[in-house]
């Protein structure tokens, strides 16, 4: 998947005589997601991560830009023609307690997409639902229960099964473990890695947990106030962060050894409003290294190393 100049603005409704305003949820995003890799998008709450994930699937319509999937710009095709792409592009939502219909049996929740996309008998549907539930660690008995009869981890397994039932190629994982207990998170993450290899999947993994990013990812994009400020291979980002925002995020990761100390960078102030983002570099209002040019001129995305891009006038650790 290749994302070019993608924007998603949400209108803010004001009074009759007030000027129209927009929330700049996703603003000029460029990304290239390699096949069969785990590409993570990380950032604070409100940075636009979830909107980006939903926009690339056209669950919300983009304001402008391109999303090129397998050579086709899916932003330009009709909803009718999008149906064939829906089979190959799925999503696992953040909250397993709200993403499953409370009054439907698991067999119907997981098998609904088969009814929509494929003409199969009830017997065939039950067989395929049973098979995919087995892949995620559930059994045949679970097909005839309701979501309230399961734990959070089991519900997320059901959500994963629903996403995989059509044998997709591309999955958006929208903070799939953030609503779960820590011990359950580890099990679900391990399951996702196993399923990626088994089904040859590509993940767009959305999270705010850098420890999860370190464990799961091949590539990382750091998002701030609707824009990608740094992108590259995971090892490069973690070993040599270039953007002050990335450096500050990494400095906040706790060390497992209490005797080890790490200098933590503390942000100044609050994240600005996405309705009226700052001029110049959007991070300059909180950056410890901001200079005059940062306040007036928006930085270009620079390739510091091969495949490692940073949107900053004064990149850190530049050799």
Short mmCIF file of C-alpha atoms in Angstrom, two decimals:
data_model
loop_
_atom_site.label_atom_id
_atom_site.label_comp_id
_atom_site.label_asym_id
_atom_site.label_seq_id
_atom_site.Cartn_x
_atom_site.Cartn_y
_atom_site.Cartn_z
CA UNK A 1 0.00 0.00 0.00
CA UNK A 2 1.18 3.48 -0.88
CA UNK A 3 -0.38 6.55 0.75
CA UNK A 4 0.20 9.92 -0.92
CA UNK A 5 -0.78 13.38 0.40
CA UNK A 6 -3.65 11.89 2.37
CA UNK A 7 -5.87 14.36 4.21
CA UNK A 8 -8.96 13.97 6.35
CA UNK A 9 -10.60 17.12 7.71
CA UNK A 10 -13.73 16.98 9.85
CA UNK A 11 -15.98 20.07 9.77
CA UNK A 12 -16.72 21.78 13.07
CA UNK A 13 -20.25 23.07 13.26
CA UNK A 14 -20.45 26.63 14.55
CA UNK A 15 -23.21 29.22 14.65
CA UNK A 16 -24.85 30.49 11.47
CA UNK A 17 -22.64 33.56 11.14
CA UNK A 18 -19.34 32.02 12.25
CA UNK A 19 -16.57 31.01 9.87
CA UNK A 20 -16.38 27.30 9.03
CA UNK A 21 -13.57 25.43 10.77
CA UNK A 22 -12.09 21.97 10.33
CA UNK A 23 -10.32 19.43 12.51
CA UNK A 24 -7.09 18.53 10.69
CA UNK A 25 -7.18 14.87 11.80
CA UNK A 26 -4.88 13.61 9.01
CA UNK A 27 -2.88 16.22 7.16
CA UNK A 28 -0.65 15.47 4.17
CA UNK A 29 0.45 11.95 5.12
CA UNK A 30 2.82 10.00 2.85
CA UNK A 31 3.61 6.36 3.66
CA UNK A 32 4.64 3.20 1.88
CA UNK A 33 3.71 -0.06 3.61
CA UNK A 34 5.74 -3.07 2.39
CA UNK A 35 4.01 -6.36 1.75
CA UNK A 36 3.96 -8.95 4.55
CA UNK A 37 5.53 -6.56 7.07
CA UNK A 38 4.28 -5.01 10.32
CA UNK A 39 4.14 -1.24 9.94
CA UNK A 40 3.37 0.55 13.20
CA UNK A 41 1.96 4.06 13.63
CA UNK A 42 2.66 5.50 17.07
CA UNK A 43 1.82 8.77 18.79
CA UNK A 44 -0.14 10.40 21.58
CA UNK A 45 -3.91 10.20 21.88
CA UNK A 46 -5.44 12.67 19.43
CA UNK A 47 -2.56 12.53 16.97
CA UNK A 48 -4.76 11.05 14.21
CA UNK A 49 -3.63 7.41 14.24
CA UNK A 50 -7.08 5.82 14.27
CA UNK A 51 -8.44 8.24 11.67
CA UNK A 52 -5.50 7.35 9.42
CA UNK A 53 -6.26 3.64 9.76
CA UNK A 54 -9.95 4.10 9.00
CA UNK A 55 -9.29 6.45 6.11
CA UNK A 56 -6.96 4.05 4.28
CA UNK A 57 -9.79 1.49 4.39
CA UNK A 58 -12.36 4.14 3.37
CA UNK A 59 -14.38 3.53 6.51
CA UNK A 60 -14.27 7.32 6.54
CA UNK A 61 -13.92 9.10 3.21
CA UNK A 62 -10.66 11.05 2.71
CA UNK A 63 -10.78 14.78 2.06
CA UNK A 64 -8.04 14.42 -0.57
CA UNK A 65 -5.02 12.33 -1.46
CA UNK A 66 -4.43 8.82 -2.75
CA UNK A 67 -4.43 5.34 -1.24
CA UNK A 68 -2.89 2.98 -3.79
CA UNK A 69 -3.49 -0.68 -3.01
CA UNK A 70 -2.10 -3.31 -5.38
CA UNK A 71 -1.76 -0.65 -8.07
CA UNK A 72 -5.31 0.75 -7.76
CA UNK A 73 -6.20 4.10 -6.20
CA UNK A 74 -9.09 3.03 -3.98
CA UNK A 75 -10.06 6.63 -3.17
CA UNK A 76 -11.27 7.09 -6.75
CA UNK A 77 -13.45 4.02 -7.19
CA UNK A 78 -17.15 3.67 -6.37
CA UNK A 79 -18.49 1.99 -3.24
CA UNK A 80 -19.82 -0.82 -5.44
CA UNK A 81 -16.36 -1.55 -6.83
CA UNK A 82 -14.88 -1.29 -3.33
CA UNK A 83 -16.61 -4.55 -2.42
CA UNK A 84 -13.89 -6.70 -4.01
CA UNK A 85 -11.24 -4.76 -2.06
CA UNK A 86 -13.15 -5.19 1.22
CA UNK A 87 -12.38 -8.91 1.13
CA UNK A 88 -8.67 -8.18 1.09
CA UNK A 89 -8.63 -5.29 3.60
CA UNK A 90 -9.98 -5.79 7.12
CA UNK A 91 -9.76 -4.15 10.55
CA UNK A 92 -9.60 -5.24 14.20
CA UNK A 93 -11.04 -2.51 16.41
CA UNK A 94 -9.67 -1.36 19.73
CA UNK A 95 -12.48 -2.26 22.11
CA UNK A 96 -13.68 -5.89 21.94
CA UNK A 97 -16.57 -5.03 24.28
CA UNK A 98 -18.13 -2.60 21.76
CA UNK A 99 -17.07 -4.05 18.40
CA UNK A 100 -19.14 -7.25 18.72
CA UNK A 101 -22.94 -7.27 18.43
CA UNK A 102 -24.25 -8.21 21.91
CA UNK A 103 -27.35 -10.03 20.64
CA UNK A 104 -25.80 -12.19 17.95
CA UNK A 105 -24.18 -15.60 18.28
CA UNK A 106 -20.48 -15.86 17.54
CA UNK A 107 -21.16 -17.98 14.45
CA UNK A 108 -23.21 -15.14 12.97
CA UNK A 109 -20.74 -12.41 13.97
CA UNK A 110 -17.79 -14.21 12.39
CA UNK A 111 -19.71 -15.68 9.44
CA UNK A 112 -21.64 -12.56 8.42
CA UNK A 113 -19.01 -11.46 5.89
CA UNK A 114 -19.18 -14.88 4.22
CA UNK A 115 -22.90 -14.34 3.68
CA UNK A 116 -22.23 -10.90 2.18
CA UNK A 117 -19.28 -11.74 -0.06
CA UNK A 118 -19.66 -15.45 -0.90
CA UNK A 119 -22.61 -17.61 -1.87
CA UNK A 120 -22.20 -20.55 0.48
CA UNK A 121 -24.56 -22.85 2.35
CA UNK A 122 -25.13 -22.71 6.10
CA UNK A 123 -23.18 -25.95 6.51
CA UNK A 124 -20.19 -24.52 4.64
CA UNK A 125 -20.36 -21.33 6.70
CA UNK A 126 -20.34 -23.23 9.99
CA UNK A 127 -17.39 -25.32 8.80
CA UNK A 128 -15.34 -22.24 7.89
CA UNK A 129 -16.26 -20.43 11.11
CA UNK A 130 -15.23 -23.47 13.13
CA UNK A 131 -11.93 -23.63 11.25
CA UNK A 132 -11.03 -19.94 11.74
CA UNK A 133 -12.03 -20.03 15.43
CA UNK A 134 -9.61 -22.92 15.85
CA UNK A 135 -6.86 -20.79 14.30
CA UNK A 136 -7.35 -18.11 16.99
CA UNK A 137 -7.55 -20.53 19.92
CA UNK A 138 -11.31 -21.04 20.29
CA UNK A 139 -13.39 -24.18 19.71
CA UNK A 140 -16.67 -25.33 18.15
CA UNK A 141 -18.70 -24.80 21.33
CA UNK A 142 -17.87 -21.09 21.28
CA UNK A 143 -19.84 -20.64 18.03
CA UNK A 144 -23.15 -20.89 19.86
CA UNK A 145 -22.48 -18.37 22.61
CA UNK A 146 -23.02 -14.62 22.92
CA UNK A 147 -20.21 -12.04 23.37
CA UNK A 148 -21.10 -11.35 27.03
CA UNK A 149 -20.14 -14.96 27.87
CA UNK A 150 -16.49 -14.34 27.00
CA UNK A 151 -13.55 -12.58 28.61
CA UNK A 152 -11.90 -9.55 26.97
CA UNK A 153 -9.12 -11.65 25.49
CA UNK A 154 -11.58 -14.17 24.05
CA UNK A 155 -13.67 -11.38 22.55
CA UNK A 156 -10.62 -9.99 20.80
CA UNK A 157 -9.92 -13.46 19.42
CA UNK A 158 -13.44 -13.45 18.00
CA UNK A 159 -12.80 -10.03 16.44
CA UNK A 160 -9.57 -11.33 14.90
CA UNK A 161 -11.39 -14.39 13.54
CA UNK A 162 -14.04 -12.11 11.98
CA UNK A 163 -11.27 -10.13 10.25
CA UNK A 164 -9.55 -13.27 8.93
CA UNK A 165 -12.57 -15.27 7.75
CA UNK A 166 -12.34 -13.87 4.18
CA UNK A 167 -8.59 -14.59 3.95
CA UNK A 168 -7.49 -10.93 3.63
CA UNK A 169 -4.04 -9.64 2.73
CA UNK A 170 -4.01 -6.36 4.69
CA UNK A 171 -5.13 -5.80 8.28
CA UNK A 172 -5.47 -2.57 10.23
CA UNK A 173 -4.99 -3.33 13.93
CA UNK A 174 -6.33 -0.35 15.87
CA UNK A 175 -4.74 -0.68 19.32
CA UNK A 176 -5.97 -4.31 19.51
CA UNK A 177 -4.56 -4.95 23.00
CA UNK A 178 -4.94 -1.60 24.81
CA UNK A 179 -8.27 -2.61 26.43
CA UNK A 180 -6.86 -5.91 27.75
CA UNK A 181 -4.96 -6.93 30.85
CA UNK A 182 -1.17 -6.99 30.48
CA UNK A 183 -0.91 -10.79 30.68
CA UNK A 184 -3.62 -11.18 28.04
CA UNK A 185 -1.95 -8.55 25.82
CA UNK A 186 1.17 -10.69 25.52
CA UNK A 187 -0.86 -13.73 24.43
CA UNK A 188 -2.81 -11.77 21.81
CA UNK A 189 0.35 -10.15 20.41
CA UNK A 190 1.98 -13.55 20.09
CA UNK A 191 -1.14 -14.84 18.33
CA UNK A 192 -1.08 -11.91 15.88
CA UNK A 193 2.55 -12.61 14.99
CA UNK A 194 1.78 -16.28 14.42
CA UNK A 195 -1.24 -15.49 12.24
CA UNK A 196 0.77 -12.99 10.20
CA UNK A 197 3.20 -15.72 9.19
CA UNK A 198 0.49 -18.34 8.69
CA UNK A 199 -1.72 -16.16 6.47
CA UNK A 200 1.09 -14.04 4.87
CA UNK A 201 -0.51 -10.84 6.19
CA UNK A 202 0.50 -7.19 6.11
CA UNK A 203 -0.31 -5.22 9.28
CA UNK A 204 -0.87 -1.53 9.82
CA UNK A 205 -0.48 -1.62 13.60
CA UNK A 206 -1.80 1.43 15.46
CA UNK A 207 -0.68 1.88 19.06
CA UNK A 208 0.62 4.32 21.66
CA UNK A 209 2.66 1.63 23.45
CA UNK A 210 6.29 1.82 22.37
CA UNK A 211 7.16 -1.44 24.09
CA UNK A 212 4.61 -3.17 21.86
CA UNK A 213 6.05 -1.36 18.83
CA UNK A 214 9.53 -2.63 19.71
CA UNK A 215 8.24 -6.21 19.99
CA UNK A 216 5.98 -6.27 16.94
CA UNK A 217 7.23 -3.93 14.24
CA UNK A 218 9.39 -3.99 11.16
CA UNK A 219 8.76 -0.31 10.34
CA UNK A 220 7.56 2.63 12.43
CA UNK A 221 5.90 5.96 11.64
CA UNK A 222 5.68 8.55 14.41
CA UNK A 223 2.57 10.74 14.18
CA UNK A 224 1.97 14.13 15.78
CA UNK A 225 -1.08 16.35 15.30
CA UNK A 226 -2.13 14.72 12.03
CA UNK A 227 1.32 14.57 10.43
CA UNK A 228 4.05 11.95 10.16
CA UNK A 229 7.16 13.47 11.74
CA UNK A 230 9.49 10.47 11.42
CA UNK A 231 9.40 7.14 9.61
CA UNK A 232 11.89 4.33 9.11
CA UNK A 233 12.90 0.83 10.09
CA UNK A 234 12.09 0.01 13.70
CA UNK A 235 15.70 -0.66 14.69
CA UNK A 236 16.84 2.65 13.19
CA UNK A 237 14.08 4.64 14.93
CA UNK A 238 14.79 3.08 18.33
CA UNK A 239 18.58 3.26 18.11
CA UNK A 240 18.85 6.69 16.48
CA UNK A 241 15.70 8.85 16.77
CA UNK A 242 15.96 11.99 14.66
CA UNK A 243 12.93 14.02 15.65
CA UNK A 244 12.74 15.62 19.13
CA UNK A 245 9.22 14.23 19.55
CA UNK A 246 10.38 10.68 18.80
CA UNK A 247 13.31 11.11 21.16
CA UNK A 248 10.99 12.29 23.94
CA UNK A 249 8.61 9.39 23.41
CA UNK A 250 11.43 6.85 23.56
CA UNK A 251 12.84 8.45 26.69
CA UNK A 252 9.56 7.76 28.47
CA UNK A 253 9.81 3.96 28.09
CA UNK A 254 10.38 2.54 31.60
CA UNK A 255 13.38 0.29 32.19
CA UNK A 256 12.62 -3.18 33.61
CA UNK A 257 15.61 -2.83 35.95
CA UNK A 258 14.90 -0.29 38.74
CA UNK A 259 18.64 0.32 39.15
CA UNK A 260 18.95 1.58 35.59
CA UNK A 261 18.23 5.26 35.18
CA UNK A 262 17.16 6.99 31.97
CA UNK A 263 16.99 10.71 31.35
CA UNK A 264 13.37 11.53 30.60
CA UNK A 265 12.48 14.42 28.31
CA UNK A 266 9.44 16.31 29.62
CA UNK A 267 7.16 17.99 27.07
CA UNK A 268 6.21 21.61 27.54
CA UNK A 269 2.47 22.41 27.62
CA UNK A 270 -0.41 20.54 26.05
CA UNK A 271 -0.90 19.19 22.53
CA UNK A 272 -2.32 22.07 20.41
CA UNK A 273 -5.79 22.01 18.91
CA UNK A 274 -6.15 20.19 15.60
CA UNK A 275 -8.72 22.81 14.59
CA UNK A 276 -6.09 25.54 14.56
CA UNK A 277 -2.68 23.81 14.36
CA UNK A 278 0.47 25.91 14.93
CA UNK A 279 2.24 27.52 12.00
CA UNK A 280 5.63 26.22 10.92
CA UNK A 281 6.59 22.99 12.63
CA UNK A 282 3.58 21.68 14.53
CA UNK A 283 5.77 20.50 17.39
CA UNK A 284 7.53 23.83 17.97
CA UNK A 285 5.18 24.87 20.79
CA UNK A 286 6.47 21.96 22.91
CA UNK A 287 9.96 21.43 21.49
CA UNK A 288 13.02 22.11 23.65
CA UNK A 289 15.13 22.83 20.57
CA UNK A 290 12.77 25.13 18.64
CA UNK A 291 14.25 28.15 16.86
CA UNK A 292 12.71 31.04 14.92
CA UNK A 293 12.52 29.15 11.62
CA UNK A 294 10.53 26.38 13.37
CA UNK A 295 7.79 28.87 14.22
CA UNK A 296 7.37 30.24 10.70
CA UNK A 297 8.39 27.61 8.14
CA UNK A 298 7.03 24.08 7.90
CA UNK A 299 9.91 21.59 7.59
CA UNK A 300 10.19 19.27 4.62
CA UNK A 301 10.52 15.52 5.01
CA UNK A 302 14.25 14.77 4.73
CA UNK A 303 15.82 11.37 4.07
CA UNK A 304 18.69 11.34 6.57
CA UNK A 305 19.59 7.69 6.03
CA UNK A 306 18.27 5.23 3.44
CA UNK A 307 14.58 4.79 4.20
CA UNK A 308 14.75 6.96 7.34
CA UNK A 309 12.79 10.20 6.92
CA UNK A 310 12.34 13.01 9.43
CA UNK A 311 10.28 16.19 9.25
CA UNK A 312 12.46 18.59 11.24
CA UNK A 313 14.66 21.64 10.58
CA UNK A 314 17.29 20.43 13.07
CA UNK A 315 17.33 16.60 13.19
CA UNK A 316 19.00 14.99 16.20
CA UNK A 317 21.87 12.49 15.94
CA UNK A 318 22.55 13.56 12.36
CA UNK A 319 25.88 12.20 11.16
#
